[in-house]
XYZ file of C-alpha atoms in Angstrom:
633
model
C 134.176 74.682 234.528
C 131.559 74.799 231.564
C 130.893 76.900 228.849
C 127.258 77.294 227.195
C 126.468 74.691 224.693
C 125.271 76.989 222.085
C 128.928 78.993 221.854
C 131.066 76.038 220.860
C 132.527 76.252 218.139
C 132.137 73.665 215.026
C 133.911 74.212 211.272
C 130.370 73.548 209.948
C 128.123 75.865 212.131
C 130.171 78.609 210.253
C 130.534 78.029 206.982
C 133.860 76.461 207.145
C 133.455 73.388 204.743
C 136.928 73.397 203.956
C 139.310 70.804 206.196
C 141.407 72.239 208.784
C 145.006 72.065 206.552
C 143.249 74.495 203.902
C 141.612 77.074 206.833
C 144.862 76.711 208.181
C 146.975 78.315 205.195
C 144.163 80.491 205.030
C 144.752 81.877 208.375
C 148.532 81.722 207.944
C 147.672 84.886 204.973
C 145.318 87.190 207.315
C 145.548 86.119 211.047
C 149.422 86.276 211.555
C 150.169 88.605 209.753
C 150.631 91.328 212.106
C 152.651 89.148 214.691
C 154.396 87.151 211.892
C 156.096 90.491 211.191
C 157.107 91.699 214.637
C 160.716 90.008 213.918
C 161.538 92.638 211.494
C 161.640 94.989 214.060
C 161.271 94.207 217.998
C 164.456 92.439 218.531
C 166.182 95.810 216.689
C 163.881 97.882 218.605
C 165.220 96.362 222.002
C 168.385 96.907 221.285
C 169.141 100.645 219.857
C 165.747 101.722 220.205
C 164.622 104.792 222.521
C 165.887 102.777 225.671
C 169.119 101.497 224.313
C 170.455 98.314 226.446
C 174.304 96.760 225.806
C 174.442 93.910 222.937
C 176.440 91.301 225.443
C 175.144 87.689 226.295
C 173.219 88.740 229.492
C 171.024 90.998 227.968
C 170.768 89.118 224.356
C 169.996 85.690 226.690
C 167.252 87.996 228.814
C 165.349 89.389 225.798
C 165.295 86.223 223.834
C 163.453 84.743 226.902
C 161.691 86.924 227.783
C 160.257 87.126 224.513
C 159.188 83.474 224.479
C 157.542 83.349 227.448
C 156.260 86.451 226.219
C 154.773 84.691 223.337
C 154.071 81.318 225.776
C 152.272 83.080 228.448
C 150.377 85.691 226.196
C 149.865 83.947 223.139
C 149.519 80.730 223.775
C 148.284 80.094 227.071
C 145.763 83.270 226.735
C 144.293 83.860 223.676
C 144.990 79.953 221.907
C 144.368 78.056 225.174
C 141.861 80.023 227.224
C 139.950 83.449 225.133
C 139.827 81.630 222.111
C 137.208 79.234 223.612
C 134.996 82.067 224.559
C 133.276 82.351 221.194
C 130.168 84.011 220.500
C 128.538 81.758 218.285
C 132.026 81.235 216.385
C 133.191 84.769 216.551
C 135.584 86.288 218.654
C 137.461 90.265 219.339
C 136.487 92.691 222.299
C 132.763 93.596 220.818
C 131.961 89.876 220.261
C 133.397 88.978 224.269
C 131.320 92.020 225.478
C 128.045 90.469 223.592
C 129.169 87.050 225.375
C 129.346 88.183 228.685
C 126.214 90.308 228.331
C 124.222 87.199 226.930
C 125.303 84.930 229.173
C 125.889 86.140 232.130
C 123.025 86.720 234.932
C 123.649 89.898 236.589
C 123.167 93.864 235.265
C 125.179 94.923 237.893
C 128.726 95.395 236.125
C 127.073 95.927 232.864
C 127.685 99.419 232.060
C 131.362 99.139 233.077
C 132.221 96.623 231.102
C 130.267 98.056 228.008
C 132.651 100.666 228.619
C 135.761 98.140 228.928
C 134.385 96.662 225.572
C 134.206 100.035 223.794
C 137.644 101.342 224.628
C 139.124 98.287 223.518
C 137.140 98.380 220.269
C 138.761 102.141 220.322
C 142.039 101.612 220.838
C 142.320 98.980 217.921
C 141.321 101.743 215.567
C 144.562 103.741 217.156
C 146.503 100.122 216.514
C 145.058 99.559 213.064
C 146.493 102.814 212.098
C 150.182 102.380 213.244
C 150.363 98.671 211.753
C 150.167 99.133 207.960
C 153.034 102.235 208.241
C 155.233 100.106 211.306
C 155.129 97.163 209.106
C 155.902 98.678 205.609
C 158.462 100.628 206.682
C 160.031 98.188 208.490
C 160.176 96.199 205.478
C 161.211 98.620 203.236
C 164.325 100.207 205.170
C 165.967 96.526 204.574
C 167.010 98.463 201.195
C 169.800 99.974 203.168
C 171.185 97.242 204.668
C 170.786 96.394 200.801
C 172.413 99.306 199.848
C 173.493 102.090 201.949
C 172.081 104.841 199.651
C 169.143 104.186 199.408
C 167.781 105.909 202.653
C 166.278 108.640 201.242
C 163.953 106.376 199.064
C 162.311 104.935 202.107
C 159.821 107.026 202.997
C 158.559 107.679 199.506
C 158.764 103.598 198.506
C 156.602 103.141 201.533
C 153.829 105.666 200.498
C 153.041 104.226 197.467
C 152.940 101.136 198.783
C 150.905 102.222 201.602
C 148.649 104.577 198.959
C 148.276 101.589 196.596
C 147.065 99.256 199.236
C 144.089 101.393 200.489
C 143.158 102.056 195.959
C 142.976 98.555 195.855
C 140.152 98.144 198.434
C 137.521 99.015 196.727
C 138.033 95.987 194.086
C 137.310 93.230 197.345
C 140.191 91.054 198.681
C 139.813 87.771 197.428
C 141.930 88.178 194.774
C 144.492 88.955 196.991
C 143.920 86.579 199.719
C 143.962 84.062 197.505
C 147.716 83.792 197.308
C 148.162 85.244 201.382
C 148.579 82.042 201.946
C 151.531 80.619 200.266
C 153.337 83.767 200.440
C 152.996 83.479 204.705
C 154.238 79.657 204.065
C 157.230 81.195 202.005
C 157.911 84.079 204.425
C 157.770 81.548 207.760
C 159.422 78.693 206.153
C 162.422 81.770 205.694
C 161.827 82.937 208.932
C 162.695 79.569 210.400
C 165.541 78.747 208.286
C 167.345 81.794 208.888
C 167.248 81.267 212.348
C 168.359 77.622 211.827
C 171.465 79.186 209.615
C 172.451 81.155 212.571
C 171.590 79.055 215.666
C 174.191 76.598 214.164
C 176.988 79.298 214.689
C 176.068 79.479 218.572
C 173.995 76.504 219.521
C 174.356 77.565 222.957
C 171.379 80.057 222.270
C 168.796 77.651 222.836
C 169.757 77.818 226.971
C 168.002 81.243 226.550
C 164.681 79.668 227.014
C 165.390 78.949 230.462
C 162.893 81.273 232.174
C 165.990 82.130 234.800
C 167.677 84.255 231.920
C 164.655 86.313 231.496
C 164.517 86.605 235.949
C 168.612 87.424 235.545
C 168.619 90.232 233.182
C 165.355 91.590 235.499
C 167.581 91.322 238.632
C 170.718 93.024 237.208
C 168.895 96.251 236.563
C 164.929 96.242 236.928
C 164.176 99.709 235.887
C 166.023 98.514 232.334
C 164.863 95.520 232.381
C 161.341 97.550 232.516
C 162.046 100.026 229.981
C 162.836 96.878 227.571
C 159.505 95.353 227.942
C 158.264 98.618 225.735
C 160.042 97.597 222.791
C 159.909 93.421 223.979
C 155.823 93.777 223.713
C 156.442 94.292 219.727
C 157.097 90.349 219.719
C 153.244 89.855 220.615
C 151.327 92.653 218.728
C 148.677 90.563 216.869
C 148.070 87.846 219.614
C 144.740 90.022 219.695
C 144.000 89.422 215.704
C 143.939 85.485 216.313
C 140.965 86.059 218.597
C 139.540 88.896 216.460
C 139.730 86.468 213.516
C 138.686 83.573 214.761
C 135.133 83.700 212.632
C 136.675 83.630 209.157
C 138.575 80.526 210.481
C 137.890 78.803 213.343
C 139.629 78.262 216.486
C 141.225 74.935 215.404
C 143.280 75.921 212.311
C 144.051 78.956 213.745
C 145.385 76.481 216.745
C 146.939 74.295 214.125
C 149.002 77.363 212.656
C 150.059 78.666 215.313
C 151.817 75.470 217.220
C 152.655 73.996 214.501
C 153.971 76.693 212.111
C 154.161 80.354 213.551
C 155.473 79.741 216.962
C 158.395 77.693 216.230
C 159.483 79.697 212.960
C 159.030 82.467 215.193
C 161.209 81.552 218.021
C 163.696 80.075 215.243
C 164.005 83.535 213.927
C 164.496 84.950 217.233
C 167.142 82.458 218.414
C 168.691 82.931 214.673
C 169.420 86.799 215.324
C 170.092 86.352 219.063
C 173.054 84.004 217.958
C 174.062 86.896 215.449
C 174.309 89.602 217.618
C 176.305 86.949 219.757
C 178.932 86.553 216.963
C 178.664 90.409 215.368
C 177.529 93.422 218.274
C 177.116 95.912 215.487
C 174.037 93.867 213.827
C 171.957 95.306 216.376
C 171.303 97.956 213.623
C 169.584 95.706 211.460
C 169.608 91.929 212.884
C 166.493 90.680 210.518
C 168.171 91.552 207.339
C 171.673 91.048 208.458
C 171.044 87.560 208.926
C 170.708 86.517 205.751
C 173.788 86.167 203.410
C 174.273 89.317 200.905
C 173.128 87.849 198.086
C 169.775 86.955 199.836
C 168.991 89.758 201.267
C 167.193 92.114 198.150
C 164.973 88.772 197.804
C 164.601 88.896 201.742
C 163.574 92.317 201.294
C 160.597 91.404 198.631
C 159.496 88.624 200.780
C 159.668 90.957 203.695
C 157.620 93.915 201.899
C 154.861 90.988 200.656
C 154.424 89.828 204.155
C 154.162 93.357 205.575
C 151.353 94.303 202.745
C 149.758 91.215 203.591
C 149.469 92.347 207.370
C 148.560 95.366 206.620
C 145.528 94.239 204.612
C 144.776 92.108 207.269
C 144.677 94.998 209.540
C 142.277 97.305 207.187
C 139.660 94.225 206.974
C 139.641 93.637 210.263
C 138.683 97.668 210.781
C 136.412 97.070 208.069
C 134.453 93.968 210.315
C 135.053 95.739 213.405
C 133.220 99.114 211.892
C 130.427 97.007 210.648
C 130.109 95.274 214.283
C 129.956 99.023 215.916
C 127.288 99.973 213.612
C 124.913 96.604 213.839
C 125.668 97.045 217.931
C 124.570 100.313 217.996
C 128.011 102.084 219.007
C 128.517 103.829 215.634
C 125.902 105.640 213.368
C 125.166 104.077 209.709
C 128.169 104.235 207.472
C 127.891 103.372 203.650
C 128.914 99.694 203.215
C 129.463 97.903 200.077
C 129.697 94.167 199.592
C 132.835 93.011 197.447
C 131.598 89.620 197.414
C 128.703 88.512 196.283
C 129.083 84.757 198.030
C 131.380 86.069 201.412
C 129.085 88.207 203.410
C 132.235 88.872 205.475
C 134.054 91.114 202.923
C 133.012 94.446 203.133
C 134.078 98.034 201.925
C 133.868 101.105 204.146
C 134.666 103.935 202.336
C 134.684 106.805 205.018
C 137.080 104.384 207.185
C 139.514 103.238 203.978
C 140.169 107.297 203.654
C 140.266 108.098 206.746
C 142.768 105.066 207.736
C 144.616 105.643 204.257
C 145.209 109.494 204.931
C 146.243 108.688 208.904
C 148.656 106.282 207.806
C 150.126 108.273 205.315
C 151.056 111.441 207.702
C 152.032 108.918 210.292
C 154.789 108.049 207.693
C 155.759 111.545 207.012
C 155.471 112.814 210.364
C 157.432 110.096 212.044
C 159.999 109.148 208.874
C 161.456 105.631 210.408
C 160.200 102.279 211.327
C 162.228 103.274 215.226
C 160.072 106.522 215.418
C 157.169 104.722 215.081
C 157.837 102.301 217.367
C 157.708 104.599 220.141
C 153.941 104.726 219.186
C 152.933 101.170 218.555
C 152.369 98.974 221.147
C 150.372 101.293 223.880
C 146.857 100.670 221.769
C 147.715 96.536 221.641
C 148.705 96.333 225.645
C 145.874 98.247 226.336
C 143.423 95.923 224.659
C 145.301 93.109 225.811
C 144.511 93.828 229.201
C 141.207 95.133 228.925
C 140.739 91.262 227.139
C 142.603 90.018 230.282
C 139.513 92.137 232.749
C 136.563 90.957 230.622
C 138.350 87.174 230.793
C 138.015 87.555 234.268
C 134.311 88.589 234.454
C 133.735 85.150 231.927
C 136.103 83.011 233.973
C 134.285 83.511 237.783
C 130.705 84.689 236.817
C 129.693 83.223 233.552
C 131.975 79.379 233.316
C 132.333 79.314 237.315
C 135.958 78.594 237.211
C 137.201 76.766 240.865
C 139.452 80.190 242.139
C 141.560 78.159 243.076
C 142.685 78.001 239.379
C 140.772 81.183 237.832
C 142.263 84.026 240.548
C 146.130 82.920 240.719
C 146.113 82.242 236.462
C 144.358 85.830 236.138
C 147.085 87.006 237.995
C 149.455 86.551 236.001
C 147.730 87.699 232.621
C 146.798 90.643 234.762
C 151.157 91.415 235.595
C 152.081 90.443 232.486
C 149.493 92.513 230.811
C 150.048 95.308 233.170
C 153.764 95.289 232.734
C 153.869 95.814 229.447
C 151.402 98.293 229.361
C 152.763 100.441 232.375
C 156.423 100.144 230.215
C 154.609 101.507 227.152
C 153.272 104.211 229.012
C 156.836 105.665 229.221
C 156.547 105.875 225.522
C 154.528 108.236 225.230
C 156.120 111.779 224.985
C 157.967 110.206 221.932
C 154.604 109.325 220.014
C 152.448 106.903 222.436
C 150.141 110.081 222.143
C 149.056 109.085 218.603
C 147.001 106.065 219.515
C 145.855 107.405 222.834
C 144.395 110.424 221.265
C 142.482 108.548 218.612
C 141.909 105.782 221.166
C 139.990 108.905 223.167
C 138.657 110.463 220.161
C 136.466 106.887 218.965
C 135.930 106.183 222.681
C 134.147 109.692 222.853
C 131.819 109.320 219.368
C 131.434 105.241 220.267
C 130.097 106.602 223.665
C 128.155 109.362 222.887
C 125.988 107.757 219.892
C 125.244 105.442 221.660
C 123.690 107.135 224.343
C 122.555 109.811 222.514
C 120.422 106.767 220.411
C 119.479 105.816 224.392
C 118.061 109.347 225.243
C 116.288 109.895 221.463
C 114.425 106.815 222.226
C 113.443 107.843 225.404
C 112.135 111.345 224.677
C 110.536 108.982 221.707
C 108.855 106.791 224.170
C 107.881 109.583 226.393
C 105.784 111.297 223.916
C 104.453 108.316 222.446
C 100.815 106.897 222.243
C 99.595 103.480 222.639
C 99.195 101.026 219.887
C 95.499 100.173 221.048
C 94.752 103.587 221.517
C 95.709 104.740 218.114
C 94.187 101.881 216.224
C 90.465 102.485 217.681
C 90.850 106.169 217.245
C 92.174 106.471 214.011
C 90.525 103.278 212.125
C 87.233 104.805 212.279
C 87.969 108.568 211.724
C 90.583 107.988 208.550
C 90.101 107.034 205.198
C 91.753 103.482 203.578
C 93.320 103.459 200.469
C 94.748 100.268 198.602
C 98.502 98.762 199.414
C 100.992 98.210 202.028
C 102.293 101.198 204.645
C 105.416 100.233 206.282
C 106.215 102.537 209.031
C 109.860 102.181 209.991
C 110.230 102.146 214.149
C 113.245 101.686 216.705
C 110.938 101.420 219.036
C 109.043 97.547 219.806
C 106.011 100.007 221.400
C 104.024 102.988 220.825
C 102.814 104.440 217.349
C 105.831 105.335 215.063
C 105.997 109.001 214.528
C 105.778 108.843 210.836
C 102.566 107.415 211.343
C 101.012 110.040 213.592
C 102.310 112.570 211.163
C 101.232 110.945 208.003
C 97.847 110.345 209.615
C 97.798 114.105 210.388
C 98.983 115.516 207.244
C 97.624 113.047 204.737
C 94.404 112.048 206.349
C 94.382 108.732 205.275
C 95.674 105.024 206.464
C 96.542 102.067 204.056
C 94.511 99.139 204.318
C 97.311 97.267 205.547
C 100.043 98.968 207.794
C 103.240 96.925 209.454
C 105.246 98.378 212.199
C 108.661 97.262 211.858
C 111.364 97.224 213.687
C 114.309 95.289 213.256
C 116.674 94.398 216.465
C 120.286 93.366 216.451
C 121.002 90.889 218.659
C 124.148 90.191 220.934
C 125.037 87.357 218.634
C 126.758 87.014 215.337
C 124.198 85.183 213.402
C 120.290 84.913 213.435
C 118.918 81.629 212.072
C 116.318 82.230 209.336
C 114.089 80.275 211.771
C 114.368 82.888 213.948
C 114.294 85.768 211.696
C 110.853 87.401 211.997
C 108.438 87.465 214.720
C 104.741 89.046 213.785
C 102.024 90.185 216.124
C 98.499 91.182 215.069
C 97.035 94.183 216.195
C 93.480 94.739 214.788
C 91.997 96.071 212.021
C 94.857 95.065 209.686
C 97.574 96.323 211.758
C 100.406 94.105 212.408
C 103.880 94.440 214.292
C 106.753 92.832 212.726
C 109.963 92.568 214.412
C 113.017 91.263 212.153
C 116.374 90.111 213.871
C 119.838 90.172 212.865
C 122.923 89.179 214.246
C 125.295 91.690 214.279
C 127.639 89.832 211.335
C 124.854 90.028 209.336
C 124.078 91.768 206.063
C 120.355 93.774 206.991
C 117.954 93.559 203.258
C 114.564 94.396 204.470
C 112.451 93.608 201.196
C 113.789 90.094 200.739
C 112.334 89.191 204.474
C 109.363 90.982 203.924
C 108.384 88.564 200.826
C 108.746 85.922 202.780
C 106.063 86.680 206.080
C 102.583 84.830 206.437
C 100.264 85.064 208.505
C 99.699 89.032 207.891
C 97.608 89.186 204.435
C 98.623 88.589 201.033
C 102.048 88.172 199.956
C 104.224 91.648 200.009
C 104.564 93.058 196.562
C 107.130 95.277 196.753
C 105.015 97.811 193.662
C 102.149 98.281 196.108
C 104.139 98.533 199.298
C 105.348 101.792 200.364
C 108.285 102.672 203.371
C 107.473 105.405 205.698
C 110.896 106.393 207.649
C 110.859 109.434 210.436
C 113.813 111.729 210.195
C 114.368 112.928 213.566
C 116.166 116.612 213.731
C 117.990 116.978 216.677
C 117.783 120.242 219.022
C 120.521 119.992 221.612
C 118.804 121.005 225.323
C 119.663 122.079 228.778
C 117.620 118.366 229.825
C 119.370 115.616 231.821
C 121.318 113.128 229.903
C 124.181 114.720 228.344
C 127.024 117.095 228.325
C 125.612 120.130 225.800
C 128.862 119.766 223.707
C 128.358 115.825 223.246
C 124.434 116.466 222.076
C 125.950 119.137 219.127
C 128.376 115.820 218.499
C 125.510 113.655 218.307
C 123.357 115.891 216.143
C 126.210 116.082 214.002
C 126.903 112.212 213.883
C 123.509 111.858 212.835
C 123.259 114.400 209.990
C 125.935 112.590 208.333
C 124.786 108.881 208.697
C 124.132 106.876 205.829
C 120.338 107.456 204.705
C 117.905 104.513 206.477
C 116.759 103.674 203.053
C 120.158 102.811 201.736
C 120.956 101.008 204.862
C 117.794 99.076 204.957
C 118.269 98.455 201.298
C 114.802 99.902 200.737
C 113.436 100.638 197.482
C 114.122 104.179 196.531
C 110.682 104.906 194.828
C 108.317 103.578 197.418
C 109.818 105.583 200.445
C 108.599 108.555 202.015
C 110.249 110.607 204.620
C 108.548 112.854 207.136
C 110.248 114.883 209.533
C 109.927 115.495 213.211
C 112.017 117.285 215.666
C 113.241 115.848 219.134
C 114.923 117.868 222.460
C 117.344 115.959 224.050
């Protein structure tokens, strides 16, 4: 097998100066989060959730293992061992893996399905990120009635105003808070595994559950159980997709580090810690997490509990933050006002039409649903569902892009693929009682991801259509028009043709500035564009010049700071005698080829509403001019 030199991943080539023990705690405070959690509720969840199963040594052996090889086969063999390695340029998640593939691989003939693959993965994480934050906090928070019995009615409110304070707080950046992430994970695992530890002592005889032939046993005494289980068993794994997702802010070595060395075993500890409980006490089922820890510990188990759940659920809203910001610089998403919370991480970023949005979801998922075991009915379908589309695009990167022998590639694939499919054929079941949720806002991103982006393809085309040639233009219009002093620079998608804003400001102002740039600037399939890289210039003639500026799609877009640094086009850019020239484009929706009538009004509409080019661009707001156009498509 072989990968292509230029994806490997080094600490350095990203920005990670720090050693691998530091990234590591680091990671340990955003990356496992989400799946550091999962014991406060998936074990319960098996047990006396919507598919109840009988608390007796058979079926507590059979979960336990089937949960570790749950997290063996899925976690560690998958995403550490194998997806993890398929970096693009250091960054990883289902829009990164699409870019990948695209880049590297040499045929266009499965390229539009698995842009679509790549999309409705990117979709259904949206769905995911907005059952995590409420799944997790409420979790944590209902360990106040094992605390105290009364306290039920408290829950739902407590929860809120965690939840409501969470999303204030983005605005202010999250370094601050990720700051201490990290110890507070170290705190909440180091627990995790000791409680176990506490418990496993009582019935040492647990640890036989990770013998695979428990997990075959409990299949073979009643499969359509058995398969039912695997709805609520899945919960064990949700995040295994956030250490791939991640992988940029850390690199795939501490992440490695963490999760061997720390988060696995305190994981399985816990596990093994409240299988042995439920061994000794039946009626724990109701509550194993809390109810393993002695009474006195268990209102400080709750705090540690409720800190690790915040701390995945701010994981969760960053990561829709990058994601958002990847779906815009991709082209799947229209502009979106971003604001930078750092000034020296480029990575932390503030979206606030997604924080609202995400803040007032999460909220009425709370009140609509009113328990951690409601909600559980509708988490889990958006993770197996990206989990599997992961395990179809591995596949394309495993036999056409690293040539894998088949011999190894097809029977390993396999089993992702049953696994995979398993659990998200058992969360199907699910969802009458709330699987809906995330497959209606899985559909309704799928459907605006989709549809701006091919509306952008059909705009560009009627663009091109009507278009005239560079060389035509410039001999035409050099002689007739009149040249005044400064810089025009006419703002294109398009690498050809004239710009519209030029024709019309040609037409309406009769006059051309002695030096005019065409720019466009493309967003390449990869994270980061070297500075090297950065600009390409062409000369036209008669002091017009085409400039083409490149990002990667991690990559914060400032057009006047490039523009003072190109040569080889005239004097220096001074930003006082340089002036913008954008096109707005008004859309009229058309009988014409291309797209449904009702998806061309939800284009239109998408594109009202983006953030202004200028603002985007980070364009001076007194030296641009607008003009307007209109296009059928």
């Amino acid at each position: 097998m072989s990968t292509d030199p230029a994806s490997a991943t080094t600490l350095q080539d990203h920005g990670h100066k720090d050693g691998v023990p530091k990234l590591a705690l680091g990671a340990l405070g955003v990356v496992f989060g989400d799946i550091g959690t999962s014991p406060l509720y998936a074990f319960k969840e098996t047990f006396v959730g919507h598919h109840p199963i009988a608390v007796d040594q058979l079926h507590i052996f059979g979960v336990v293992s089937l949960i570790f090889w749950s997290l063996v086969l899925v976690v560690t063999v998958k995403y550490v061992s194998i997806i993890m390695r398929a970096d693009n340029r250091g960054e990883g998640g289902s829009l990164a893996l699409l870019a990948l593939i695209s880049r590297l691989s040499s045929t266009t003939r499965r390229s539009g399905y698995l842009a679509l693959l790549g999309v409705l993965a990117t979709a259904l994480f949206f769905g995911d990120a907005m059952i995590t934050p409420a799944m997790t906090v409420m979790s944590a928070v209902e360990g106040l009635t094992v605390v105290q019995a009364g306290m039920g009615p408290l829950v739902v409110p407590i929860a809120i105003g965690i939840l409501v304070a969470l999303f204030l707080i983005q605005a202010r950046g999250t370094a601050r808070v990720g700051a201490v992430c990290g110890p507070i994970m170290v705190l909440y695992f180091v627990t995790l595994g000791v409680l176990g530890v506490v418990n496993l002592i009582e019935r040492p005889d647990m640890l036989f559950s990770l013998n695979p032939w428990w997990a075959a046993l409990f299949i073979a005494e009643d499969p359509a159980l058995a398969f039912f289980a695997l709805g609520s068993i899945v919960l064990a794994v949700t995040g295994a997709e956030a250490l791939y997702a991640d992988m940029g802010h850390f690199g795939r070595k501490p992440i490695t580090f963490s999760w061997l060395w720390i988060v696995l075993p305190a994981l399985m500890l816990n596990y093994l810690g409240q299988g042995a409980l439920l061994l000794e006490e039946p009626i724990a089922a109701e509550n194993p997490f809390f109810l393993m820890a002695p009474e006195w510990a268990r209102l400080p188990l709750v705090l540690l509990a409720t800190a690790a759940a915040i701390i995945a659920s701010q994981a969760v809203i960053t990561g829709t933050f990058s994601v958002t910001r990847q779906a815009i610089q991709l082209g799947f998403l229209p502009r979106l006002r971003i604001t930078h919370t750092s000034a020296s991480a480029e990575g932390q970023v503030f979206i606030p039409i997604v924080n609202w949005t995400l803040a007032l979801l999460v909220v009425l998922l709370v009140l609509g649903f009113k328990s951690s075991s409601n909600l559980a009915a509708a988490y889990g379908i958006a993770v197996t569902g990206t989990m599997f589309i992961d395990t179809l695009l591995l596949g394309v990167l495993l036999l056409s892009v690293w040539k894998w022998n088949r011999w190894v590639a097809v029977p390993l694939l396999a089993v992702f693929l049953l696994v995979d499919g398993m659990y998200f054929a058992s969360n199907l079941t699910k969802v009458p009682d709330g699987g809906w949720f995330p497959l209606v806002i899985g559909l309704l991103g799928f459907t605006m991801l989709t549809t701006w982006s091919r509306g952008r393809e059909l705009m560009q085309e009627r663009l091109r259509e009507s278009a005239m040639p560079i060389e035509v233009f410039i001999k035409s219009a050099s002689s007739a028009a009149a040249r005044v002093s400064g810089t025009a620079v006419f703002m294109t998608s398009s690498p050809t043709g004239v710009p519209p804003a030029l024709l019309h400001n040609l037409k309406h102002n009769k006059v051309l500035h002695e030096r005019i740039m065409i720019l466009t600037v493309v967003i390449d399939e990869i994270p980061y564009v070297s500075e090297e890289d950065r600009i390409g210039t062409v000369m036209l003639g008669s002091d017009f010049y085409r400039i083409i500026i490149r990002y990667g799609f991690m990559q914060e877009i400032d057009i006047p700071a490039v523009l003072k640094r190109i040569e080889n086009c005239g004097p220096k850019v001074k930003m006082m005698e340089t002036s913008f020239f954008l096109s707005r484009q008004t859309l009229l929706a058309s009988d014409k080829p291309g797209m449904a009538l009702w998806r061309e009004h939800l284009f239109s509409w998408m594109m009202r509403n983006a953030e202004s080019a200028m603002d985007f661009f980070k364009l001076p707001t007194n030296r641009v001019v607008e003009l307007g156009s209109q296009v059928e498509i």
